[in-house]
CSV table of C-alpha atoms and ligand atoms in Angstrom, one decimal:
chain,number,residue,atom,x,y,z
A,1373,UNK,CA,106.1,130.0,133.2
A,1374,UNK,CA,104.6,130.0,136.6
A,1375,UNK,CA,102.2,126.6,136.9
A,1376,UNK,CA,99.1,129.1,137.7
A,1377,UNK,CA,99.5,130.5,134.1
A,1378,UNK,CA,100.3,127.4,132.3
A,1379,UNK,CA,97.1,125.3,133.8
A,1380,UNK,CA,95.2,128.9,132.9
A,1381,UNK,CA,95.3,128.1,129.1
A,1382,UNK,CA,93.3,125.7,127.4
A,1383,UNK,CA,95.5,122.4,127.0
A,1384,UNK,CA,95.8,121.5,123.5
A,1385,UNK,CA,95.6,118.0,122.1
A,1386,UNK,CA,98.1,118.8,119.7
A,1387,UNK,CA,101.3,121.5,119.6
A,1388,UNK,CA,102.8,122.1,116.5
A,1389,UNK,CA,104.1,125.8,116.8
A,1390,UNK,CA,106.1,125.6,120.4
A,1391,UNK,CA,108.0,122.5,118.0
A,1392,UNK,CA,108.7,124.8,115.2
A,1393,UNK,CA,109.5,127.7,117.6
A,1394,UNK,CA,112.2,125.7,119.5
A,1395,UNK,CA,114.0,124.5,115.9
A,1396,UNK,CA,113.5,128.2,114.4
A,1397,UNK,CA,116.8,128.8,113.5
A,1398,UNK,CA,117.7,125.6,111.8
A,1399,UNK,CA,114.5,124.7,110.0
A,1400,UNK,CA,114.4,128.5,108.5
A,1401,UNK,CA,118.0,128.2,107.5
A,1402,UNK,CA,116.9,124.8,105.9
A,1403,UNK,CA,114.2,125.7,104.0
A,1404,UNK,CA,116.3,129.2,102.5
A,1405,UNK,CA,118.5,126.8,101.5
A,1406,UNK,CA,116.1,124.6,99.4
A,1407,UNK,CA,114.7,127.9,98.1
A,1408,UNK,CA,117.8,128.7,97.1
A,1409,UNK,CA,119.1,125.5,95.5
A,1410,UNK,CA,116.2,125.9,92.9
A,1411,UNK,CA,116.2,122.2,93.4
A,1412,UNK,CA,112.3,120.9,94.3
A,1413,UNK,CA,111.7,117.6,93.2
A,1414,UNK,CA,114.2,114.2,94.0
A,1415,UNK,CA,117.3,116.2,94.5
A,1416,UNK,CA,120.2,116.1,97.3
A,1417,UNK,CA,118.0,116.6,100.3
A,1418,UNK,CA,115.6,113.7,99.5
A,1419,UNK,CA,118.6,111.7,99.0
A,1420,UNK,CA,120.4,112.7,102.0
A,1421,UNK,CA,117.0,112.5,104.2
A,1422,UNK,CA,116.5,109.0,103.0
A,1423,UNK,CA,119.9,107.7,103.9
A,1424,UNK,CA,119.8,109.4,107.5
A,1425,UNK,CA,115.9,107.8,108.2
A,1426,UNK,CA,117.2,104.4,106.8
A,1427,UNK,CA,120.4,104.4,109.4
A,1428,UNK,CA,117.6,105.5,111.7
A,1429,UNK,CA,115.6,102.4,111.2
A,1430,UNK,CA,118.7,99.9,110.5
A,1431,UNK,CA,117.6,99.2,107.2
A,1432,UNK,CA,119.7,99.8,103.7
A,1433,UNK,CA,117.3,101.3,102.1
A,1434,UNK,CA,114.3,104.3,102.7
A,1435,UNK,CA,112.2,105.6,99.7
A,1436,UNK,CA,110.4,109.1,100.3
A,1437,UNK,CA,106.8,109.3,98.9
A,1438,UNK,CA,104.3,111.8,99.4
A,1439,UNK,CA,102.5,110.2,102.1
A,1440,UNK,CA,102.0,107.2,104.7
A,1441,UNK,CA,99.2,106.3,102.9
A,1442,UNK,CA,101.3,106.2,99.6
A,1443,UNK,CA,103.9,104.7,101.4
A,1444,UNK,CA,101.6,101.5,102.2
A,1445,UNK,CA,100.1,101.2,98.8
A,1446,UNK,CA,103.4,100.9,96.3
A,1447,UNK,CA,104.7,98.8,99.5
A,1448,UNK,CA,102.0,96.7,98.4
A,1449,UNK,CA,102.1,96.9,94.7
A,1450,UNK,CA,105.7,96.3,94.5
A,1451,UNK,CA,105.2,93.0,96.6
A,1452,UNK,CA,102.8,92.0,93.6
A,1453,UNK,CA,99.8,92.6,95.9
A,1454,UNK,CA,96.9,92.9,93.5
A,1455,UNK,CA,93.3,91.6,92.4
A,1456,UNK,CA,91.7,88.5,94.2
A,1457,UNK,CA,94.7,88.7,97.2
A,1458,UNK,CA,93.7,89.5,100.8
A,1459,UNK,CA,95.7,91.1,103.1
A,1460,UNK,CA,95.5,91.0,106.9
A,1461,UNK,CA,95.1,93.8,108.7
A,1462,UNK,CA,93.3,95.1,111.9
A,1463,UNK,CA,90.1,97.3,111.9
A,1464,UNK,CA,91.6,99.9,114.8
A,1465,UNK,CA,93.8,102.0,112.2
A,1466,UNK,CA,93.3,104.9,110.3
A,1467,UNK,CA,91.2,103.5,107.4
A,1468,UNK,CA,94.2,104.6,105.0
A,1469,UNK,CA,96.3,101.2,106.2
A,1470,UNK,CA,93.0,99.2,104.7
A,1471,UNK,CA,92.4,101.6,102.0
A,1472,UNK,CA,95.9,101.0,100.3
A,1473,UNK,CA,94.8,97.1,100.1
A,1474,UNK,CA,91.8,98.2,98.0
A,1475,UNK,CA,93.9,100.6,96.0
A,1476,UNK,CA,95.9,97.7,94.7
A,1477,UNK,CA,92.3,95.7,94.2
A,1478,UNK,CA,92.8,93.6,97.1
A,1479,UNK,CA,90.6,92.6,99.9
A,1480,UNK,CA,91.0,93.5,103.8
A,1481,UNK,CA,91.1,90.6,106.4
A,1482,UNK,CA,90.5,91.7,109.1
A,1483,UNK,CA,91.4,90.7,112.7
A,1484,UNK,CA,90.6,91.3,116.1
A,1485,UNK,CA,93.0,93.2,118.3
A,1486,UNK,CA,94.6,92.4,121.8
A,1487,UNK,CA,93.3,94.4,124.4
A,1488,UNK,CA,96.5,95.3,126.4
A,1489,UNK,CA,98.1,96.8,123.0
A,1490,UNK,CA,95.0,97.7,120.7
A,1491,UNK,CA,97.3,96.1,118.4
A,1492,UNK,CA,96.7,92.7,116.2
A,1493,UNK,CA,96.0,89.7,118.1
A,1494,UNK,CA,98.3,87.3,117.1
A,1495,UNK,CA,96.2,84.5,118.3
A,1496,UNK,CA,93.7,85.2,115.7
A,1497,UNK,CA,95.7,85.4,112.6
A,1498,UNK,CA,96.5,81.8,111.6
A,1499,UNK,CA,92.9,81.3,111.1
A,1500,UNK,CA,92.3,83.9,108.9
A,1501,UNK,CA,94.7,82.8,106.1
A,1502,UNK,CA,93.5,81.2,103.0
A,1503,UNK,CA,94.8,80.1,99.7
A,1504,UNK,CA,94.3,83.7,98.5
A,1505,UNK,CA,96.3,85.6,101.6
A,1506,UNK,CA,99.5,87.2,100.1
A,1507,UNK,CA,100.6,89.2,102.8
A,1508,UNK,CA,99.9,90.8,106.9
A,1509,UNK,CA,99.9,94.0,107.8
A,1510,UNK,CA,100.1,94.6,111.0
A,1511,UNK,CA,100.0,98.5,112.6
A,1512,UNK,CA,102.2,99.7,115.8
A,1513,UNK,CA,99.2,101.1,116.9
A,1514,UNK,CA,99.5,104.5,119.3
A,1515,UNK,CA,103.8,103.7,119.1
A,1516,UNK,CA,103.7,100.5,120.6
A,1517,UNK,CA,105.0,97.7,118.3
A,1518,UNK,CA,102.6,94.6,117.4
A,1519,UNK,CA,103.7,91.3,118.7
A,1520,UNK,CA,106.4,90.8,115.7
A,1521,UNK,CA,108.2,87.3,116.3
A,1522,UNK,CA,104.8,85.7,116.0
A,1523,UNK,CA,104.0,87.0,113.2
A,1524,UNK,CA,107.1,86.5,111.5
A,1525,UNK,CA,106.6,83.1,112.3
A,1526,UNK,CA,103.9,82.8,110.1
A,1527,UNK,CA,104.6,84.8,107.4
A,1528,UNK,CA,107.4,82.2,106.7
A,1529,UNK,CA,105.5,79.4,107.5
A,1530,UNK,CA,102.3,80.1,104.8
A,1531,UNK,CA,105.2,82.0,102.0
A,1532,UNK,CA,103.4,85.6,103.1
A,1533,UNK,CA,104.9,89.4,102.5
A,1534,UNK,CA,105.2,91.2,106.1
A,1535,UNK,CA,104.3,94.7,105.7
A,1536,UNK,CA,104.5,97.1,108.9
A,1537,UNK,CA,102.9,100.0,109.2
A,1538,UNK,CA,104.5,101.8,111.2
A,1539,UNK,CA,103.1,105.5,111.0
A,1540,UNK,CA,102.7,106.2,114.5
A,1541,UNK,CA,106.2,104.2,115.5
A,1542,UNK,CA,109.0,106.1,114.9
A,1543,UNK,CA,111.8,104.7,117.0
A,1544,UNK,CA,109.5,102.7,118.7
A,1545,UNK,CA,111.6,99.0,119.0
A,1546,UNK,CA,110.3,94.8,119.4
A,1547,UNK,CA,112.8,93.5,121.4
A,1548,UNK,CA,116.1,96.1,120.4
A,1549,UNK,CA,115.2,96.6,116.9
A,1550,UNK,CA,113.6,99.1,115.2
A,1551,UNK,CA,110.2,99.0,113.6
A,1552,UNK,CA,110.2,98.8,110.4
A,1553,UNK,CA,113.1,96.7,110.0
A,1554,UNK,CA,111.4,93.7,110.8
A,1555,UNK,CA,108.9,93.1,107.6
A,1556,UNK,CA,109.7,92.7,103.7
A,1557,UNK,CA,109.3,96.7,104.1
A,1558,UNK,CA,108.4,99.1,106.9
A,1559,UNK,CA,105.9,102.3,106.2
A,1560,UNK,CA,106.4,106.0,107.5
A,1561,UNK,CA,104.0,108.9,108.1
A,1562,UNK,CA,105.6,112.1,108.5
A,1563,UNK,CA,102.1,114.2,108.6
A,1564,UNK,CA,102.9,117.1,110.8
A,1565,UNK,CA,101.2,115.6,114.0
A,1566,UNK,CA,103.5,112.3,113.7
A,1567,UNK,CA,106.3,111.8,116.0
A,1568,UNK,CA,108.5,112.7,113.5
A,1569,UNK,CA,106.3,115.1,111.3
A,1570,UNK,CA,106.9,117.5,108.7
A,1571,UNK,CA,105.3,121.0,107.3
A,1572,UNK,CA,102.8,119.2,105.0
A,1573,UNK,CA,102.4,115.6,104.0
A,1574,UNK,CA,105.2,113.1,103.3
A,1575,UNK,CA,106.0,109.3,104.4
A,1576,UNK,CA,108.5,106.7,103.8
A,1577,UNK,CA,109.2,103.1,103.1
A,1578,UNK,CA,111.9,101.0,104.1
A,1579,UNK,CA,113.2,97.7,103.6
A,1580,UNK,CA,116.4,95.8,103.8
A,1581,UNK,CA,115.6,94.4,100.1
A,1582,UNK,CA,117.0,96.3,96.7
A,1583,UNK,CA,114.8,95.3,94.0
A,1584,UNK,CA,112.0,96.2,96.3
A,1585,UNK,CA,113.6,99.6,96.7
A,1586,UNK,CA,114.0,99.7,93.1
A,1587,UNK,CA,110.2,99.1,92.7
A,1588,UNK,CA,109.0,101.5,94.9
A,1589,UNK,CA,111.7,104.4,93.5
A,1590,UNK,CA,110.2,103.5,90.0
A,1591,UNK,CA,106.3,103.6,91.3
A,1592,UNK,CA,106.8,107.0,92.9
A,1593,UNK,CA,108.3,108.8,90.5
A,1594,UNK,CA,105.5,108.0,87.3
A,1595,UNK,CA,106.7,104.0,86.8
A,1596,UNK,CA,110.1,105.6,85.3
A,1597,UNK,CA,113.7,103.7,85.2
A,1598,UNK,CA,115.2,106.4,83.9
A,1599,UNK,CA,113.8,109.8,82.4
A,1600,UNK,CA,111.2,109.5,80.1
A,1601,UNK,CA,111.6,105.3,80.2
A,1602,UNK,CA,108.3,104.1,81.9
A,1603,UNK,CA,108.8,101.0,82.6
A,1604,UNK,CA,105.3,100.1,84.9
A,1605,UNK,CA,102.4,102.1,85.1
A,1606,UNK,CA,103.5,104.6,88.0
A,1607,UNK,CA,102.6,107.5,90.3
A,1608,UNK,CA,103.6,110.6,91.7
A,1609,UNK,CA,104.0,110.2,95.2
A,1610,UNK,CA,107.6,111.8,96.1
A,1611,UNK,CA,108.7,113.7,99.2
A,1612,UNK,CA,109.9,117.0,98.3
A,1613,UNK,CA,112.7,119.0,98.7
A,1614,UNK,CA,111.1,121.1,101.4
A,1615,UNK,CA,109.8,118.6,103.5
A,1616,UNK,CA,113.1,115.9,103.2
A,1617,UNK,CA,115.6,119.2,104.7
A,1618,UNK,CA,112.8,120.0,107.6
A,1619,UNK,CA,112.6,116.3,107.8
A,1620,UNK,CA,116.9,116.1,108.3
A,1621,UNK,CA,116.7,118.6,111.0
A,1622,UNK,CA,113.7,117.3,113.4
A,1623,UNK,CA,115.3,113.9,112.8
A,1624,UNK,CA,118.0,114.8,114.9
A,1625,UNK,CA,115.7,115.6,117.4
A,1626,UNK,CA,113.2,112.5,117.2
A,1627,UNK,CA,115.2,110.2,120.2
A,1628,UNK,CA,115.1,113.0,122.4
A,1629,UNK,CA,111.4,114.3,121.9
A,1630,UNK,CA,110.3,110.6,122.2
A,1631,UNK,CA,112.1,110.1,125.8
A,1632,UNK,CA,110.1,113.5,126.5
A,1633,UNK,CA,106.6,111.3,125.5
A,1634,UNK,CA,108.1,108.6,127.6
A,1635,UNK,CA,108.3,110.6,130.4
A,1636,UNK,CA,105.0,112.1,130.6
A,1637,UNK,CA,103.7,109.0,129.3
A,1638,UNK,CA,105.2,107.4,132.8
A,1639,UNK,CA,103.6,110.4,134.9
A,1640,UNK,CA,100.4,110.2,133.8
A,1641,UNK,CA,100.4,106.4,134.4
A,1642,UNK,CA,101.8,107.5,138.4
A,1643,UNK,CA,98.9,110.2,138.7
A,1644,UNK,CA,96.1,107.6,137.5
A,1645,UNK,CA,97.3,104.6,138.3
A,1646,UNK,CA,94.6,104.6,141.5
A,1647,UNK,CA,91.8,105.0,139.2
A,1648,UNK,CA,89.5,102.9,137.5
A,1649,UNK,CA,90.6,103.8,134.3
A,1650,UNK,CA,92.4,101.2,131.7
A,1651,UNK,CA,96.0,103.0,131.4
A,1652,UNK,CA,98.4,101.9,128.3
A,1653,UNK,CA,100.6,98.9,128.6
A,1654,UNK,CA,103.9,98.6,127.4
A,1655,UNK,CA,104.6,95.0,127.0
A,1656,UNK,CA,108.1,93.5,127.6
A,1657,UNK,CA,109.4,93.4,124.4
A,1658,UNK,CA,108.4,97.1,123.4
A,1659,UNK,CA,109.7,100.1,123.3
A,1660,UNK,CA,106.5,102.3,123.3
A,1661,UNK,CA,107.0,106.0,122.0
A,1662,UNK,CA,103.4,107.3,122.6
A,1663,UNK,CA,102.8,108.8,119.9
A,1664,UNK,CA,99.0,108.9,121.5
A,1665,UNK,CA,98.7,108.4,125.3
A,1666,UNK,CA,95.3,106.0,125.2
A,1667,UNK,CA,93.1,105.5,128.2
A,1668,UNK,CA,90.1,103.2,128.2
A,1669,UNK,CA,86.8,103.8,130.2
A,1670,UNK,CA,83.1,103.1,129.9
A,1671,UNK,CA,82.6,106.6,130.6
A,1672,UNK,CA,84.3,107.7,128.2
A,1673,UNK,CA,82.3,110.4,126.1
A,1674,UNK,CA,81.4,112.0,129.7
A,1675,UNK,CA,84.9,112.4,130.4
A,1676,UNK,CA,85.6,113.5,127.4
A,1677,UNK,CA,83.1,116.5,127.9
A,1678,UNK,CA,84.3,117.1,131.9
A,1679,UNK,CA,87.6,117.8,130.2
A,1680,UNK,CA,86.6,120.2,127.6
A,1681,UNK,CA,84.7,121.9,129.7
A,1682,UNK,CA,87.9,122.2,131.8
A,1683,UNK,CA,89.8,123.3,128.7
A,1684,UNK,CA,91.2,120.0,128.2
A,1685,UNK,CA,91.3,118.7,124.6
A,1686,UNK,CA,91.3,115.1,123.7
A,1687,UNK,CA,90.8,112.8,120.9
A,1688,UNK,CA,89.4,109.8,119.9
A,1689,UNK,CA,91.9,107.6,118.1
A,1690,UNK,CA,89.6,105.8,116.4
A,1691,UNK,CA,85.9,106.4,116.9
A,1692,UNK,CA,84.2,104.2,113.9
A,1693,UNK,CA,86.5,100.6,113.2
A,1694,UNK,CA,87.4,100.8,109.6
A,1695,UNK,CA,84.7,97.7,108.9
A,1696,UNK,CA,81.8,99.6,110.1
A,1697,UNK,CA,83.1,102.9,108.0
A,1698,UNK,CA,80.4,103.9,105.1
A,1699,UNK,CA,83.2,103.5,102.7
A,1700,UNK,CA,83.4,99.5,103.9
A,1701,UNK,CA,80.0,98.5,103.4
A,1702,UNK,CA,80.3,95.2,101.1
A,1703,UNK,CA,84.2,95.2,101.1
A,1704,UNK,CA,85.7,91.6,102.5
A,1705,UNK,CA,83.8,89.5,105.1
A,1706,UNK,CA,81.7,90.7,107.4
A,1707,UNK,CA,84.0,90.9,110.6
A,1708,UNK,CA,83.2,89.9,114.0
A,1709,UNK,CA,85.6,91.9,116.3
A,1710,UNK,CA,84.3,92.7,119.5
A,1711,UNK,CA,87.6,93.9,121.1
A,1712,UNK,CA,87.9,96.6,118.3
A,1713,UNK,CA,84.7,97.7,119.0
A,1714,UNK,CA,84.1,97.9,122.5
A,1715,UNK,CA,87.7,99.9,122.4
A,1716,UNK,CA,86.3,102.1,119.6
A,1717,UNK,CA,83.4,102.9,122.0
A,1718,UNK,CA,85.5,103.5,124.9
A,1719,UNK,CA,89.2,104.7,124.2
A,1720,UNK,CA,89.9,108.1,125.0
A,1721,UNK,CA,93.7,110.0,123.8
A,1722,UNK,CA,94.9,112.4,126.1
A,1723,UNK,CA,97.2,115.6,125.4
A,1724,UNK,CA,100.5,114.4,124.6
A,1725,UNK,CA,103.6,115.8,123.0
A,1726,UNK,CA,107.1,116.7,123.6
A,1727,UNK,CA,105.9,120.8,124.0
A,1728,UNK,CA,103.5,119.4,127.5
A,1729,UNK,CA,104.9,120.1,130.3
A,1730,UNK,CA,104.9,118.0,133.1
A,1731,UNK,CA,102.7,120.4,135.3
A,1732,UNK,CA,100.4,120.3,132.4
A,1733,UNK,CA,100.0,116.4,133.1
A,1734,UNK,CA,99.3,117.2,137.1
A,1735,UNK,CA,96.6,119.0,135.9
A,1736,UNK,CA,95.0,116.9,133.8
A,1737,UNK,CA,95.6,114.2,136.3
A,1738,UNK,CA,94.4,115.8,138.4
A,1739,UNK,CA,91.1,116.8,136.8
A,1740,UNK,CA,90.5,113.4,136.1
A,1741,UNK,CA,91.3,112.0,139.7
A,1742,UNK,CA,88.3,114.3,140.7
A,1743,UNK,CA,85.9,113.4,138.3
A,1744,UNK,CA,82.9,111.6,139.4
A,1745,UNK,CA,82.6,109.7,136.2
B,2482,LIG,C1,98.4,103.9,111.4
B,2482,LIG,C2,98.4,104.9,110.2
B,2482,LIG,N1,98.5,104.4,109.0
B,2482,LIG,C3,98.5,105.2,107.9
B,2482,LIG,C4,98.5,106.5,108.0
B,2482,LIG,C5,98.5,107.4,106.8
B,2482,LIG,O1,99.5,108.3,106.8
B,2482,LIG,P1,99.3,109.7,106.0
B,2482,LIG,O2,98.4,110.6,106.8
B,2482,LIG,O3,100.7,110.3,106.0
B,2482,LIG,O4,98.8,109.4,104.6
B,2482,LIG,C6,98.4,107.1,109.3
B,2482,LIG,C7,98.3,108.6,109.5
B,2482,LIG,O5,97.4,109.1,110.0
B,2482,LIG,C8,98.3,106.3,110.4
B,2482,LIG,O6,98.2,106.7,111.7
């Protein structure tokens, strides 16, 4: 394609077709063969995606549920998180890393983030643990890993669980290692937009730990040891068949698509580098997989419209901090965090996916070197 006719077209903030187009042949011939197995539910596919993801991470063990979201909450109930705990967390997530605390009855701490890395300010933790903390939960916000060895640090030192979430990190790495291999159990997202995303919803958890695994198996699948033997009160959160064999094939793919992010990641920081504009940092022990490629401006609702009016479409990972959401009126303390917010009001995600191309990323740097906001 000529770079006339691909700067024509409106640039999308998301491309999930030109991904499935690419893999055709393999994910059709995976999902015939599910259809034809007339195998749905928890059979060889689940099993087989579960040990390939958990090599991925480093970890022994990887339990497929139906959803990130999922994935976080029996992470949490099988750590015994439950009513009167609190849980540390930041307020710059996708409310659903909050919302599985209050699913298990707990309460939210939250804490302010660090402004190079929108993720959780490490500085600030310590004094936000009381008698009643049982656990953090840090997020590797945008696919850049939070601060871990810090962190770590104090898990052991007050007894806490370590819970990562680590939705938007797939292969992202603290110092060599994977995420998710770092905390008492590492949570996945695989919703299709993910860096590793399936046809529908699904997520995972992992952890180094077997009774934990045990737990979670038995949470997912109705509280069941064995058929029709409930031995907690369960739910039914379990990746399908469909998903797990769509899942095994773009796995394969996932260390190359994420050197492609890199990559444009790197050209966009060359073409706006000269501006004013806050580009994202990738700190010296991370590994940063861009899952979104964040830029932060006081302008940033007029860029946003300069570029749509360009056909440029961008996001706003997150507009509203989970504390000030509707749903969080009267839940935990009433947070002071003015990082969170003054990011919330000025953050702005650009296109970026492994489908972009890099004359695609001219162009939009381009747009925005010309802008007079
Ligand atoms: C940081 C974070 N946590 C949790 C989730 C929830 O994952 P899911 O949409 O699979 O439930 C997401 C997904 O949007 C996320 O980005």
């Amino acid at each position: 394609m000529s770079r006339t006719m691909a700067i024509k077209k409106t640039i999308h903030s998301v491309d999930l077709y030109s991904a499935y187009v690419e893999l055709r042949a393999e994910i059709d011939h995976a999902i015939l063969r599910v259809l034809e197995s007339g195998w749905f539910i928890l059979g060889n596919e689940v099993a087989q995606f579960e040990k390939a993801f958990s090599d991925y991470v480093g970890v022994t063990h990887a339990i497929g549920v139906n959803s990130g979201s999922d994935a976080l909450f029996l992470a949490l109930k099988a750590l015994g998180v439950g009513r009167m705990d609190e849980v540390i967390t930041v307020s710059l997530t996708m409310a659903s890393t909050s919302d599985a605390i209050v699913r298990c009855g707990a309460q939210p701490v939250f804490v302010d983030i660090a402004p190079e890395t929108y993720c959780i300010d490490v500085e600030k933790i310590e004094e936000k643990i009381t008698e009643r903390t049982k656990a953090i939960l840090p997020v590797h916000l945008y696919g850049h890993p939070a601060d871990l060895d810090p962190i770590m640090q104090l898990a052991e030192r007050y007894e806490l669980s370590l819970v990562e979430d680590a939705c938007q990190a797939h292969g992202a790495e603290y110092k060599g290692k994977k995420v998710g291999s770092f905390g008492d159990m590492g949570c996945f997202s695989f919703y299709p937009t993910k860096n590793l995303g399936s046809y529908g919803d699904g997520g995972i958890v992992v952890t180094n730990d077997s009774d934990l695994a045990k737990k979670v198996a038995m949470l997912r699948n109705y509280g069941q040891s064995q058929r029709y033997r409930h031995d907690v009160i369960g739910i039914n959160s379990r990746l399908d068949e469909l998903q797990a064999a769509i899942l095994r094939v773009k796995l394969r793919r996932l260390d190359e698509w994420n050197k492609k992010r890199m990559e444009l990641a790197k050209y966009y920081t060359e073409l706006l580098e000269q501006t004013d504009i806050k580009l994202p940092v990738e700190k010296g022990y991370a590994k940063h997989v861009y899952h979104q490629f964040v830029v932060q401006l006081s302008q940033r609702d007029e860029l946003q419209r300069y570029l749509k009016r360009n056909d440029v479409q961008t996001q706003i990972h997150y507009p509203i901090p989970v504390h000030k959401q509707k749903a969080y009126e009267g839940v935990g303390d009433p947070a002071n965090l003015p990082v969170t917010e003054t990011a919330c009001a000025e953050i702005l995600s650009l296109p970026l996916y492994p489908a972009l191309t890099f004359d695609q990323v001219s162009w939009v740097g381009g747009l925005i070197r010309n802008a007079s906001c």
